[in-house]
JSON list of C-alpha atoms in Angstrom, two decimals:
[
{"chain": "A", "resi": 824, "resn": "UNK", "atom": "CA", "xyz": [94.18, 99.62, 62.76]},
{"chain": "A", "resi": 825, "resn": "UNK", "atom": "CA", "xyz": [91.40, 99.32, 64.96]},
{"chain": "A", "resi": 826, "resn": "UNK", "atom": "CA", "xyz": [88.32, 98.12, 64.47]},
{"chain": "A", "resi": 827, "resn": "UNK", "atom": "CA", "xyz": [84.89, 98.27, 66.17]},
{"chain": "A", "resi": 828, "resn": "UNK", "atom": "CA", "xyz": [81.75, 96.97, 65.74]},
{"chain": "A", "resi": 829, "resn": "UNK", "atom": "CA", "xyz": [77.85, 98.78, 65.86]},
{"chain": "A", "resi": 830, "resn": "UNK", "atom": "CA", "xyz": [75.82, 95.83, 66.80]},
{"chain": "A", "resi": 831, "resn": "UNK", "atom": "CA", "xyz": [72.21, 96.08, 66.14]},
{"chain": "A", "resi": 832, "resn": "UNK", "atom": "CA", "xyz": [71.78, 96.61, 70.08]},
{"chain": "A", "resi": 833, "resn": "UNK", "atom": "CA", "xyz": [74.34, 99.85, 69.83]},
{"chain": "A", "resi": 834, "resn": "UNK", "atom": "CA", "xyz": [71.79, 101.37, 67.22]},
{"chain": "A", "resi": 835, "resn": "UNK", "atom": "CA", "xyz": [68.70, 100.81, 68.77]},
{"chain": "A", "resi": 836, "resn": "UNK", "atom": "CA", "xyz": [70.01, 102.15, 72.06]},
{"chain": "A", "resi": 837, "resn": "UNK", "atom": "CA", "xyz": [71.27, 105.12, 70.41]},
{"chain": "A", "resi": 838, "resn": "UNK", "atom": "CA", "xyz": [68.13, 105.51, 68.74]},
{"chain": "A", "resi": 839, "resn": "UNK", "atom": "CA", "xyz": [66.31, 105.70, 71.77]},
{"chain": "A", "resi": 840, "resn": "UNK", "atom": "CA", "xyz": [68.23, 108.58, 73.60]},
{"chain": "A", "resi": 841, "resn": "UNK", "atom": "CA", "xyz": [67.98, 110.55, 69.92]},
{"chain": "A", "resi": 842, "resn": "UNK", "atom": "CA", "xyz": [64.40, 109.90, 70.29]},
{"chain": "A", "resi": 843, "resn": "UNK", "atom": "CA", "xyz": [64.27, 111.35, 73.82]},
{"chain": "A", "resi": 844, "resn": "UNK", "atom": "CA", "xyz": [66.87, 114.08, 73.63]},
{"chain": "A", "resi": 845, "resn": "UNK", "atom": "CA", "xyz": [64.40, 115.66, 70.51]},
{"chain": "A", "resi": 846, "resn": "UNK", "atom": "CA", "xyz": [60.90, 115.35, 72.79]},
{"chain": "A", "resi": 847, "resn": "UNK", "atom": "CA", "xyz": [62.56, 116.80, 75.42]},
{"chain": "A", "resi": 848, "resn": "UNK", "atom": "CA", "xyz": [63.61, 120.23, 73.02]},
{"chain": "A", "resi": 849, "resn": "UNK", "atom": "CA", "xyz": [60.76, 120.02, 71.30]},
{"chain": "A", "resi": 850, "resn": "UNK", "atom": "CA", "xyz": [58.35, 119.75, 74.37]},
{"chain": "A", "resi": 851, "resn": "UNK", "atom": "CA", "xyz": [60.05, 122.68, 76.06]},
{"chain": "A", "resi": 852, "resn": "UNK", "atom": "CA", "xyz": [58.70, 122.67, 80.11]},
{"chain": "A", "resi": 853, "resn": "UNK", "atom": "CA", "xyz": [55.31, 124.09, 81.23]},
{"chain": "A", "resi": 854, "resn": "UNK", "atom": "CA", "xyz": [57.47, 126.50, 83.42]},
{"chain": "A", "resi": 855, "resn": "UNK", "atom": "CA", "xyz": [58.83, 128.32, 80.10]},
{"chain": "A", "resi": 856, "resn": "UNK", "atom": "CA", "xyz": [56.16, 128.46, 78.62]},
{"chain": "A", "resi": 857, "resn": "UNK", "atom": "CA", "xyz": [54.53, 131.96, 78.43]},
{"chain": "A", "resi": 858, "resn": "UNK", "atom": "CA", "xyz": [51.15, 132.61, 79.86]},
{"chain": "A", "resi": 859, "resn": "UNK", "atom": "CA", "xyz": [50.73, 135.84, 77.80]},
{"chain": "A", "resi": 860, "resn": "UNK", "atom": "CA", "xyz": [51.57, 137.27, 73.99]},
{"chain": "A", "resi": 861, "resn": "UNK", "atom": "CA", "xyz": [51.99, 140.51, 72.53]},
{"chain": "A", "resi": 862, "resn": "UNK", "atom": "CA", "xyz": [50.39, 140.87, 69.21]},
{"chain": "A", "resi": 863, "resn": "UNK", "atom": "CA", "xyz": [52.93, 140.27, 67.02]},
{"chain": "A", "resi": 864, "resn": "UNK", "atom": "CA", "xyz": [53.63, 137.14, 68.68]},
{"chain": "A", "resi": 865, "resn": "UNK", "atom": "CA", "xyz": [49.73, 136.15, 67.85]},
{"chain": "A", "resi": 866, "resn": "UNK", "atom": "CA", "xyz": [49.70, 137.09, 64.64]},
{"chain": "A", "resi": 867, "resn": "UNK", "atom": "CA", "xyz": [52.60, 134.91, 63.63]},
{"chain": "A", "resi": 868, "resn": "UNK", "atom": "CA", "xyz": [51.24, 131.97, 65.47]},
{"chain": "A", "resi": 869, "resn": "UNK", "atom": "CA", "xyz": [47.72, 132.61, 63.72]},
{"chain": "A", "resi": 870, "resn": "UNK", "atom": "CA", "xyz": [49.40, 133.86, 60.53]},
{"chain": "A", "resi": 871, "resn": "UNK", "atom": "CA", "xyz": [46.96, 136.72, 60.27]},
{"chain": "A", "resi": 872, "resn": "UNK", "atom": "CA", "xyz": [47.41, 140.25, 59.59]},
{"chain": "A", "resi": 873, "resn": "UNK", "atom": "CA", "xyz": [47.06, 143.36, 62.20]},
{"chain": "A", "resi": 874, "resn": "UNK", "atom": "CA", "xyz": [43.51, 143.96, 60.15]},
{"chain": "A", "resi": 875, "resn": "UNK", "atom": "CA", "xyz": [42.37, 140.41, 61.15]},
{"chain": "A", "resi": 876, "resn": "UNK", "atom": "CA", "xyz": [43.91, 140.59, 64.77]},
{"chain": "A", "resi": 877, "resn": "UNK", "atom": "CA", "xyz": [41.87, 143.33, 64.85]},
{"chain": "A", "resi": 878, "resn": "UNK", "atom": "CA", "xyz": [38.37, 142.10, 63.76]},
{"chain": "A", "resi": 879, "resn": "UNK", "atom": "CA", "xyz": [39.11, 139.25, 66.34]},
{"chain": "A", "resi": 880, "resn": "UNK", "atom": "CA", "xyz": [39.46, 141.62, 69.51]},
{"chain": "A", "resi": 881, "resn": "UNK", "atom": "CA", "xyz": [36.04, 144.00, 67.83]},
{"chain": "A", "resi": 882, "resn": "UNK", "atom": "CA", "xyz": [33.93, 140.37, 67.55]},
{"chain": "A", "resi": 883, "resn": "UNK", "atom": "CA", "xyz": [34.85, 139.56, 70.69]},
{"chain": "A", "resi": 884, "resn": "UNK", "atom": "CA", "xyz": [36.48, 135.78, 69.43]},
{"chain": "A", "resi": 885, "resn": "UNK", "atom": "CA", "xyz": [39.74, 137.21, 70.79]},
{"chain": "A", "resi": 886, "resn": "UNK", "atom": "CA", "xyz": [39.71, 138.75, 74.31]},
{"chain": "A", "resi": 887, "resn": "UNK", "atom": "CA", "xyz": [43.01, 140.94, 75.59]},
{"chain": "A", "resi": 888, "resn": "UNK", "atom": "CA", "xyz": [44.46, 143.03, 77.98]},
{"chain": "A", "resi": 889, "resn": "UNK", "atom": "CA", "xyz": [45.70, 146.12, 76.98]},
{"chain": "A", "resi": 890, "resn": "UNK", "atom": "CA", "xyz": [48.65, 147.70, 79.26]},
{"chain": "A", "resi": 891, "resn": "UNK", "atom": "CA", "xyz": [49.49, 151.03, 78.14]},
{"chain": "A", "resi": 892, "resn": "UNK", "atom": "CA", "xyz": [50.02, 151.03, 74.51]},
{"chain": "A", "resi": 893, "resn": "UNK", "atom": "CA", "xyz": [50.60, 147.19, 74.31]},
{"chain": "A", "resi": 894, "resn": "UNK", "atom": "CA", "xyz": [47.78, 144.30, 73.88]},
{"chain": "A", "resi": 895, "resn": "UNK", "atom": "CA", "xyz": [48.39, 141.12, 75.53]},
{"chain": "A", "resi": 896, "resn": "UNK", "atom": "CA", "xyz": [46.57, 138.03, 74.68]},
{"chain": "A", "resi": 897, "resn": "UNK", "atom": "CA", "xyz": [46.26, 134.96, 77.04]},
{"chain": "A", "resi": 898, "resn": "UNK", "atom": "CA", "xyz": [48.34, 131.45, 75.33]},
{"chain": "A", "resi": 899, "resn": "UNK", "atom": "CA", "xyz": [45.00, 129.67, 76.38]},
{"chain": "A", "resi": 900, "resn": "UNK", "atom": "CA", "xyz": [42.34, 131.76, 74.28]},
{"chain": "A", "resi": 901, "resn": "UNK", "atom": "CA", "xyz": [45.36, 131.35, 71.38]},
{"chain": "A", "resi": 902, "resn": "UNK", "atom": "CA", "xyz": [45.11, 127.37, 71.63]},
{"chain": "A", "resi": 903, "resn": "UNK", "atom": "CA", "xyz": [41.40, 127.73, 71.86]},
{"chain": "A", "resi": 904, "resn": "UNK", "atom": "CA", "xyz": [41.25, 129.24, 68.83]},
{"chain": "A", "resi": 905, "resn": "UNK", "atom": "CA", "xyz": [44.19, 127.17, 66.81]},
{"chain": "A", "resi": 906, "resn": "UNK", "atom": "CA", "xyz": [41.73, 124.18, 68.00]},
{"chain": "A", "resi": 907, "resn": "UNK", "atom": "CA", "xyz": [38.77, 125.24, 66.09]},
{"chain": "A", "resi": 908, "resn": "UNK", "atom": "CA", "xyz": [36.83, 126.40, 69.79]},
{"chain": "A", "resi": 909, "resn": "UNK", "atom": "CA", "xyz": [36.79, 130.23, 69.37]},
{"chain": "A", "resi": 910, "resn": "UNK", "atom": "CA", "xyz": [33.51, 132.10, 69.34]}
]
């Protein structure tokens, strides 16, 4: 029977690469991010109905692009308003 031993060293090193394995999938890169959202994709990241979406884009606190049928919203103005710096 074998038997091995987890020194204190062995834990903290494994520690460390759990530590850094989660930042690096939770901080996906810059490159993936997207630069623009649908509305859907706003409204779950606001957590506001179409109604709301709505009054954002008519009081001008939310500006978008629409292309065709389909509104696009820019990730920044989204952060600007999660951050409390909308209109």
């Amino acid at each position: 029977m074998n038997v091995e031993l987890i020194t204190k060293r062995d834990l903290q090193e494994f520690k460390s690469d759990l530590l850094n394995e989660i930042k690096r999938i939770i901080q996906p890169s810059q490159a993936s991010t997207k630069k623009w959202l649908k509305s859907v994709e706003v409204r779950k990241l606001l957590g506001i109905s179409p109604g709301t979406l709505q009054n954002l884009r008519i009081n001008g606190t939310l500006r978008f692009t629409k292309v065709g049928s389909i509104m696009y919203y820019k990730l920044e103005d989204i952060n600007k308003i999660l951050e409390g710096e909308g209109k």
